Short mmCIF file of C-alpha atoms in Angstrom, two decimals:
data_model
loop_
_atom_site.label_atom_id
_atom_site.label_comp_id
_atom_site.label_asym_id
_atom_site.label_seq_id
_atom_site.Cartn_x
_atom_site.Cartn_y
_atom_site.Cartn_z
CA MET A 30 -91.56 71.04 -102.48
CA VAL A 31 -92.49 68.45 -105.28
CA PHE A 32 -94.08 69.71 -108.41
CA ASN A 33 -96.37 67.37 -110.25
CA PRO A 34 -95.52 67.28 -114.09
CA ILE A 35 -98.28 68.54 -116.24
CA ASN A 36 -99.90 65.56 -117.96
CA PHE A 37 -102.54 67.50 -120.21
CA PRO A 38 -102.26 69.65 -123.30
CA VAL A 39 -101.44 73.38 -122.68
CA TRP A 40 -102.42 76.12 -124.86
CA ILE A 41 -100.87 79.71 -124.26
CA HIS A 42 -102.50 82.58 -125.92
CA ALA A 43 -101.73 86.28 -126.73
CA ASP A 44 -103.22 88.79 -129.03
CA VAL A 45 -100.02 89.67 -130.82
CA LEU A 46 -101.10 91.99 -133.70
CA GLN A 47 -103.45 94.66 -134.12
CA GLY A 48 -106.70 93.56 -136.07
CA PRO A 49 -109.97 95.09 -137.32
CA PHE A 50 -110.90 98.10 -135.12
CA GLY A 51 -108.55 96.70 -132.47
CA GLU A 52 -105.98 98.57 -130.16
CA LYS A 53 -102.31 98.07 -130.23
CA PRO A 54 -101.49 94.85 -128.49
CA SER A 55 -100.20 95.00 -124.95
CA VAL A 56 -98.14 91.90 -125.20
CA ASP A 57 -94.36 92.19 -126.16
CA MET A 58 -93.86 89.19 -128.58
CA ARG A 59 -90.23 88.90 -127.75
CA ASP A 60 -91.02 88.46 -123.89
CA PHE A 61 -93.95 86.25 -124.68
CA ILE A 62 -91.89 83.85 -126.69
CA SER A 63 -88.92 83.82 -124.15
CA ALA A 64 -91.23 83.07 -121.29
CA GLN A 65 -93.02 80.35 -123.16
CA LYS A 66 -89.66 78.67 -124.24
CA LYS A 67 -88.57 78.68 -120.70
CA PHE A 68 -91.64 77.52 -118.85
CA PHE A 69 -93.80 75.58 -121.53
CA PRO A 70 -91.50 74.66 -124.28
CA ARG A 71 -93.84 71.98 -125.74
CA CYS A 72 -97.00 73.96 -125.44
CA THR A 73 -99.43 74.99 -128.30
CA LEU A 74 -99.18 78.68 -129.04
CA SER A 75 -102.41 80.44 -129.66
CA PHE A 76 -101.88 83.79 -131.58
CA GLY A 77 -104.69 86.44 -132.35
CA TRP A 78 -105.34 89.86 -133.41
CA THR A 79 -106.89 92.43 -131.14
CA THR A 80 -110.47 93.41 -132.42
CA GLY A 81 -112.95 96.07 -131.49
CA SER A 82 -116.51 97.00 -131.67
CA HIS A 83 -118.41 98.54 -134.58
CA SER A 84 -121.99 98.95 -135.52
CA ASP A 85 -121.55 96.87 -138.62
CA LEU A 86 -118.90 94.27 -139.13
CA SER A 87 -120.30 92.80 -142.22
CA GLN A 88 -117.96 94.58 -144.51
CA SER A 89 -114.79 94.06 -142.23
CA ALA A 90 -112.22 91.31 -142.54
CA TYR A 91 -108.89 90.15 -141.53
CA SER A 92 -107.09 91.88 -144.44
CA TRP A 93 -104.43 90.18 -146.48
CA ASP A 94 -101.79 92.49 -145.04
CA THR A 95 -103.05 91.54 -141.60
CA VAL A 96 -102.62 87.83 -142.19
CA TRP A 97 -99.37 88.37 -143.96
CA ASP A 98 -98.01 90.20 -141.01
CA MET A 99 -98.81 87.21 -138.79
CA LEU A 100 -97.00 84.95 -141.29
CA ASP A 101 -93.91 87.12 -141.12
CA LEU A 102 -93.96 87.34 -137.25
CA VAL A 103 -94.02 83.48 -136.96
CA ASN A 104 -91.30 83.12 -139.42
CA CYS A 105 -89.09 85.86 -137.83
CA LYS A 106 -89.61 84.20 -134.38
CA ASN A 107 -88.65 80.82 -135.81
CA VAL A 108 -91.69 79.34 -133.95
CA GLN A 109 -91.50 75.61 -134.05
CA ASN A 110 -94.58 74.72 -131.75
CA GLU A 111 -97.87 73.80 -132.97
CA ILE A 112 -99.84 76.99 -133.56
CA VAL A 113 -103.66 77.93 -133.46
CA PHE A 114 -104.68 81.26 -134.96
CA GLN A 115 -107.63 82.92 -133.29
CA ALA A 116 -110.35 84.49 -135.45
CA ARG A 117 -113.38 86.31 -134.51
CA LEU A 118 -116.64 84.78 -136.03
CA SER A 119 -118.29 87.98 -137.06
CA LEU A 120 -115.16 88.81 -139.13
CA VAL A 121 -114.80 85.51 -141.06
CA HIS A 122 -117.44 86.18 -143.74
CA ASN A 123 -114.92 88.12 -145.79
CA SER A 124 -111.76 86.40 -144.38
CA VAL A 125 -111.90 82.79 -145.16
CA PRO A 126 -109.41 82.86 -148.19
CA GLN A 127 -106.77 84.93 -146.08
CA LEU A 128 -107.12 82.65 -143.05
CA LYS A 129 -106.94 79.51 -145.12
CA TRP A 130 -103.75 80.95 -146.89
CA LEU A 131 -102.18 81.61 -143.50
CA VAL A 132 -102.82 78.16 -142.17
CA ASP A 133 -101.66 76.52 -145.40
CA ASN A 134 -98.35 78.38 -145.18
CA VAL A 135 -97.58 77.81 -141.56
CA LYS A 136 -96.59 74.38 -140.70
CA SER A 137 -98.60 72.60 -137.90
CA SER A 138 -100.98 75.31 -137.61
CA SER A 139 -104.76 75.39 -137.29
CA LEU A 140 -107.68 78.05 -136.84
CA MET A 141 -109.83 78.68 -133.72
CA VAL A 142 -113.17 80.51 -134.43
CA TRP A 143 -114.50 82.36 -131.41
CA HIS A 144 -117.87 84.18 -130.95
CA GLU A 145 -118.03 87.49 -129.02
CA GLU A 146 -121.16 87.79 -127.16
CA GLY A 147 -123.55 90.33 -128.75
CA ASP A 148 -122.18 89.90 -132.31
CA SER A 149 -124.70 89.21 -134.96
CA VAL A 150 -123.62 85.97 -136.64
CA VAL A 151 -124.99 84.13 -139.92
CA ASN A 152 -125.19 80.49 -139.93
CA GLU A 153 -123.73 80.46 -143.52
CA ASP A 154 -120.47 81.86 -141.89
CA VAL A 155 -120.05 78.97 -139.74
CA MET A 156 -120.89 76.62 -142.69
CA TYR A 157 -118.18 78.49 -144.84
CA ILE A 158 -115.38 77.73 -142.29
CA SER A 159 -116.53 74.17 -141.97
CA TYR A 160 -116.63 73.84 -145.74
CA LYS A 161 -113.21 75.21 -146.42
CA PHE A 162 -111.28 73.84 -143.44
CA PRO A 163 -110.84 70.08 -142.84
CA PRO A 164 -111.97 69.11 -139.42
CA ASN A 165 -108.44 68.59 -138.11
CA THR A 166 -107.32 72.15 -138.92
CA VAL A 167 -110.35 74.13 -137.24
CA TYR A 168 -111.78 74.41 -133.75
CA PHE A 169 -114.82 76.38 -132.71
CA ASN A 170 -115.41 78.06 -129.41
CA LEU A 171 -118.92 79.48 -130.03
CA ASN A 172 -120.73 78.77 -126.60
CA HIS A 173 -124.24 78.68 -128.09
CA ASP A 174 -126.64 75.77 -128.38
CA ARG A 175 -127.71 77.01 -131.83
CA PHE A 176 -124.25 76.44 -133.25
CA GLN A 177 -123.97 73.00 -131.53
CA LEU A 178 -127.21 71.97 -133.28
CA LEU A 179 -126.02 73.40 -136.59
CA PHE A 180 -122.79 71.36 -136.41
CA ASN A 181 -124.64 68.10 -135.48
CA ASN A 182 -126.90 68.27 -138.50
CA TYR A 183 -124.73 69.84 -141.22
CA ARG A 184 -121.05 69.61 -140.21
CA HIS A 185 -120.42 67.01 -143.02
CA PHE A 186 -122.86 68.67 -145.38
CA SER A 187 -121.64 72.18 -144.99
CA LYS A 188 -121.46 72.81 -148.77
CA ASP A 189 -125.10 72.69 -148.94
CA LYS A 190 -125.62 75.61 -146.34
CA VAL A 191 -122.98 78.09 -147.45
CA ASP A 192 -123.79 81.59 -148.95
CA PRO A 193 -124.20 81.21 -152.74
CA HIS A 194 -121.25 83.51 -153.29
CA VAL A 195 -119.08 80.71 -152.01
CA LEU A 196 -120.01 78.37 -154.61
CA ILE A 197 -119.49 81.02 -157.38
CA LYS A 198 -115.94 81.66 -156.05
CA ASP A 199 -115.27 77.75 -156.12
CA GLN A 200 -115.70 78.07 -160.01
CA ARG A 201 -113.20 80.86 -160.32
CA VAL A 202 -110.75 80.26 -157.59
CA PHE A 203 -106.93 79.66 -158.35
CA LYS A 204 -106.25 75.89 -158.39
CA LEU A 205 -102.71 75.11 -157.92
CA GLU A 206 -103.02 71.76 -159.50
CA ASP A 207 -103.73 73.41 -162.99
CA TRP A 208 -100.36 75.16 -162.95
CA TRP A 209 -96.70 74.16 -163.10
CA LYS A 210 -94.50 76.22 -160.65
CA MET A 211 -91.18 76.95 -162.49
CA GLY A 212 -87.94 78.80 -161.83
CA PHE A 213 -85.49 79.32 -159.04
CA TYR A 214 -86.66 79.20 -155.55
CA LEU A 215 -83.96 81.63 -153.92
CA GLN A 216 -86.27 81.98 -150.72
CA ASN A 217 -88.99 79.70 -149.37
CA THR A 218 -91.38 82.68 -149.46
CA SER A 219 -90.92 83.18 -153.37
CA VAL A 220 -94.25 81.45 -153.84
CA LEU A 221 -96.68 81.23 -151.11
CA PRO A 222 -99.60 78.87 -152.37
CA SER A 223 -102.89 77.90 -150.90
CA THR A 224 -106.04 75.97 -151.83
CA GLU A 225 -107.74 79.34 -152.24
CA SER A 226 -105.05 81.54 -153.82
CA ILE A 227 -101.29 82.09 -154.41
CA ILE A 228 -98.90 84.85 -153.65
CA ILE A 229 -95.82 85.42 -155.89
CA THR A 230 -92.98 87.62 -154.35
CA SER A 231 -90.09 86.94 -156.80
CA PRO A 232 -89.51 87.38 -160.54
CA ASN A 233 -87.32 84.25 -160.29
CA VAL A 234 -90.43 82.03 -160.32
CA SER A 235 -93.27 81.62 -162.80
CA LEU A 236 -96.54 79.69 -163.14
CA MET A 237 -97.13 77.77 -166.52
CA SER A 238 -100.53 76.51 -167.34
CA GLU A 239 -100.85 72.77 -167.53
CA SER A 240 -103.34 72.96 -170.44
CA THR A 241 -102.21 73.49 -174.03
CA LEU A 242 -104.51 75.87 -175.91
CA TRP A 243 -104.95 76.85 -179.59
CA PRO A 244 -105.71 80.19 -181.13
CA SER A 245 -109.47 80.62 -180.76
CA SER A 246 -112.10 83.12 -179.67
CA ASN A 247 -113.57 80.42 -177.42
CA GLU A 248 -110.36 79.82 -175.41
CA SER A 249 -108.97 82.47 -172.87
CA ILE A 250 -107.48 83.11 -169.40
CA GLN A 251 -109.18 85.39 -166.89
CA GLY A 252 -108.54 86.16 -163.31
CA ARG A 253 -108.29 88.53 -160.49
CA ILE A 254 -105.14 90.03 -158.98
CA ILE A 255 -104.13 92.24 -156.10
CA PHE A 256 -100.72 94.14 -155.95
CA PHE A 257 -98.89 94.73 -152.71
CA ASN A 258 -95.89 96.98 -151.97
CA ARG A 259 -94.74 95.35 -148.67
CA ASN A 260 -91.23 96.88 -149.00
CA ASN A 261 -92.40 100.46 -149.81
CA CYS A 262 -90.59 100.44 -153.09
CA GLU A 263 -91.08 103.22 -155.74
CA SER A 264 -92.72 101.51 -158.70
CA VAL A 265 -91.57 101.84 -162.51
CA SER A 266 -94.06 102.32 -165.16
CA LEU A 267 -94.52 99.28 -167.45
CA VAL A 268 -91.96 97.33 -165.31
CA THR A 269 -93.44 97.00 -161.84
CA GLY A 270 -96.33 94.59 -162.31
CA LEU A 271 -97.35 91.21 -163.73
CA ASN A 272 -96.73 89.53 -167.00
CA ILE A 273 -99.10 87.10 -168.61
CA TYR A 274 -97.21 85.56 -171.53
CA VAL A 275 -98.84 83.74 -174.43
CA SER A 276 -95.91 81.44 -174.67
CA LEU A 277 -95.42 79.92 -178.21
CA LEU A 278 -94.37 76.38 -178.36
CA GLN A 279 -92.89 76.38 -181.75
CA TYR A 280 -89.99 78.67 -180.74
CA GLY A 281 -88.42 76.18 -178.18
CA ASP A 282 -89.01 74.30 -174.96
CA ASP A 283 -87.24 76.55 -172.36
CA ARG A 284 -90.02 78.81 -171.37
CA SER A 285 -89.42 78.94 -167.47
CA THR A 286 -86.94 81.87 -167.79
CA ASN A 287 -87.37 83.42 -171.08
CA SER A 288 -90.89 83.27 -172.36
CA VAL A 289 -91.11 83.52 -176.16
CA GLY A 290 -94.34 84.89 -177.62
CA ILE A 291 -96.53 87.77 -176.62
CA ARG A 292 -96.42 89.74 -173.27
CA CYS A 293 -99.70 91.10 -171.61
CA PHE A 294 -98.71 93.20 -168.94
CA ILE A 295 -100.65 94.76 -165.92
CA GLY A 296 -98.82 97.49 -163.85
CA ILE A 297 -99.41 98.27 -160.18
CA GLY A 298 -100.15 101.75 -161.43
CA GLY A 299 -102.79 100.70 -164.01
CA GLU A 300 -100.64 100.52 -167.06
CA ILE A 301 -101.40 97.76 -169.52
CA GLU A 302 -99.41 96.73 -172.56
CA VAL A 303 -99.42 93.97 -175.21
CA ALA A 304 -96.10 93.42 -177.12
CA GLY A 305 -94.11 90.66 -178.87
CA VAL A 306 -91.22 89.43 -176.58
CA ASN A 307 -87.99 87.33 -177.56
CA LEU A 308 -89.42 86.69 -180.99
CA PRO A 309 -87.36 85.94 -183.88
CA ASP A 310 -85.64 88.95 -185.74
CA SER A 311 -87.60 88.35 -188.71
CA ILE A 312 -90.86 89.19 -187.07
CA ASP A 313 -91.57 92.95 -187.04
CA ASN A 314 -92.14 94.68 -183.59
CA PHE A 315 -95.75 95.06 -182.62
CA GLY A 316 -97.68 96.20 -179.65
CA GLN A 317 -100.13 98.62 -177.79
CA ALA A 318 -100.27 100.23 -174.50
CA ALA A 319 -103.07 102.01 -172.42
CA ARG A 320 -103.84 102.67 -168.87
CA VAL A 321 -106.79 102.20 -166.44
CA THR A 322 -107.42 104.26 -163.39
CA PRO A 323 -106.00 102.47 -160.33
CA THR A 324 -107.96 102.27 -157.20
CA PRO A 325 -106.68 102.21 -153.44
CA THR A 326 -107.20 98.33 -153.42
CA ASN A 327 -104.57 98.01 -156.32
CA CYS A 328 -106.93 95.07 -157.62
CA TYR A 329 -107.52 94.33 -161.14
CA ARG A 330 -109.75 91.79 -163.01
CA PHE A 331 -108.44 90.81 -166.51
CA LYS A 332 -109.08 88.47 -169.56
CA ILE A 333 -107.01 87.48 -172.57
CA VAL A 334 -108.13 86.02 -175.81
CA ASN A 335 -105.78 84.83 -178.41
CA GLU A 336 -107.60 84.62 -181.68
CA GLY A 337 -104.57 84.04 -183.85
CA ALA A 338 -104.84 87.19 -185.82
CA GLN A 339 -105.14 89.55 -182.72
CA ILE A 340 -104.87 89.54 -178.91
CA LEU A 341 -107.93 90.76 -176.97
CA PHE A 342 -107.04 92.13 -173.56
CA TRP A 343 -109.65 93.30 -170.95
CA VAL A 344 -108.64 94.98 -167.77
CA THR A 345 -110.73 96.59 -165.06
CA SER A 346 -109.66 98.15 -161.83
CA LEU A 347 -111.79 97.15 -158.74
CA HIS A 348 -112.76 98.98 -155.77
CA ASP A 349 -113.66 95.89 -153.68
CA CYS A 350 -111.58 92.78 -153.67
CA THR A 351 -111.99 91.76 -150.10
CA THR A 352 -115.85 91.06 -149.36
CA LEU A 353 -117.21 87.57 -150.51
CA GLU A 354 -119.70 89.52 -152.59
CA SER A 355 -116.87 90.93 -154.71
CA VAL A 356 -116.57 87.69 -156.65
CA SER A 357 -119.48 88.95 -158.83
CA GLU A 358 -118.17 89.92 -162.21
CA PRO A 359 -118.92 93.31 -163.82
CA GLU A 360 -120.90 93.35 -167.21
CA PRO A 361 -118.79 92.47 -170.13
CA LEU A 362 -117.02 95.44 -171.64
CA THR A 363 -115.20 96.31 -174.95
CA PRO A 364 -111.58 94.91 -174.79
CA LEU A 365 -109.33 97.64 -173.69
CA LEU A 366 -106.76 96.58 -176.08
CA THR A 367 -107.26 94.85 -179.43
CA VAL A 368 -103.76 94.15 -180.88
CA PRO A 369 -103.13 92.76 -184.38
CA ILE A 370 -100.57 90.05 -184.47
CA PRO A 371 -98.26 89.70 -187.52
CA ALA A 372 -99.31 86.75 -189.74
CA ASP A 373 -96.09 84.89 -189.32
CA VAL A 374 -96.36 84.76 -185.43
CA PHE A 375 -99.42 82.53 -185.20
CA SER A 376 -100.93 79.86 -187.66
CA ARG A 377 -102.64 77.17 -185.79
CA GLU A 378 -99.84 76.54 -183.51
CA PRO A 379 -100.47 75.52 -179.72
CA TYR A 380 -99.41 77.82 -176.68
CA LEU A 381 -99.36 78.03 -173.03
CA PHE A 382 -100.08 80.75 -170.61
CA THR A 383 -97.21 81.79 -168.34
CA ILE A 384 -97.45 84.18 -165.39
CA LYS A 385 -94.49 85.85 -164.00
CA MET A 386 -93.43 89.05 -161.99
CA GLU A 387 -91.51 91.55 -163.74
CA ASP A 388 -89.38 92.93 -160.97
CA VAL A 389 -89.04 92.91 -157.07
CA ARG A 390 -90.70 96.16 -156.37
CA CYS A 391 -94.15 94.48 -155.57
CA GLN A 392 -95.78 91.26 -154.77
CA VAL A 393 -98.91 89.94 -156.31
CA LEU A 394 -101.99 87.78 -155.01
CA ILE A 395 -103.82 85.78 -157.60
CA ASP A 396 -107.13 84.54 -156.04
CA GLU A 397 -109.04 83.96 -159.18
CA LEU A 398 -107.55 82.28 -162.26
CA ARG A 399 -109.07 79.97 -164.70
CA VAL A 400 -108.06 78.70 -168.34
CA ASN A 401 -111.15 78.33 -170.53
CA LYS A 402 -110.64 75.63 -173.12
CA GLU A 403 -112.80 74.97 -176.11
CA LEU A 404 -114.33 71.36 -175.89
CA LYS A 405 -112.95 69.38 -178.80
CA PHE A 406 -115.22 66.31 -180.23
#
């Protein structure tokens, strides 16, 4: 018997992880990969999540943990083939940053968006995907003339047709080009960046602002962070969390490992602190601490202003960090901490912001981060 060789592309699909409202996958990943390598070693692998029905999917999403599990699975199995991740259209409204992060961190991967018959779909969601994913990294399997007409008319002008919250998010989203990555990369997963966000998993790396700032009430840093405890570690108060340093340039140039200046800390349990760090012995110790009530999301929005004579530190715990609409900021509040700074710490010296994990007991996602500089004329 003579077998004709396959002379066309082959995709092999399996739902390998449990997704929103989905059941436990029936496919054993180890058997699936073993069979694929034996019979179709050069095929494109298509991985998805099981999903289920619900009366309202508008608040649902492929969560950060869900897409992170997929990244871990691909890395664990050492998959070298091209990969397509399958996502249900009715779930992408609140999932674009997560899915973009996944594709950005898996080599030779792309996204396939599919439509379940009977799902309610908003045109803006299709345009959102089109806007954020380059054409060579996304496929659509929508089976509807309405969507084909939408693509024909607006595929290359999708920004004009997205939900207004997408454009608000564009103004606040983390931009990797505005930051220097510093430190020692002990693992290739120490920093997991994307065009929409960045995840830091190790205290051995840090981010340093490219912009130099000056003490002023008009210059600040603000952002939104989400803590994860992927290794189920017990947190330590005032240790397990994220540091945002006001790094003072007049005290030396090596700021990648030992920041010198003022430490603004946000803990996974809601602890916050402002204190001097690694300053000369001639400067008296100073600092204040407080606590905000954490929420199940482990999500916080913050703002720091260095006025020279004092540091202003706002921190708010958030109940929603997943939906697209959560990009809307709350009304301005009184700073949670207003910390006087000794006169000999600042005069009019320039400084940078440095962001660094304190220990290995948690991981942090930064999906909003911007440095606000005063315009000089």
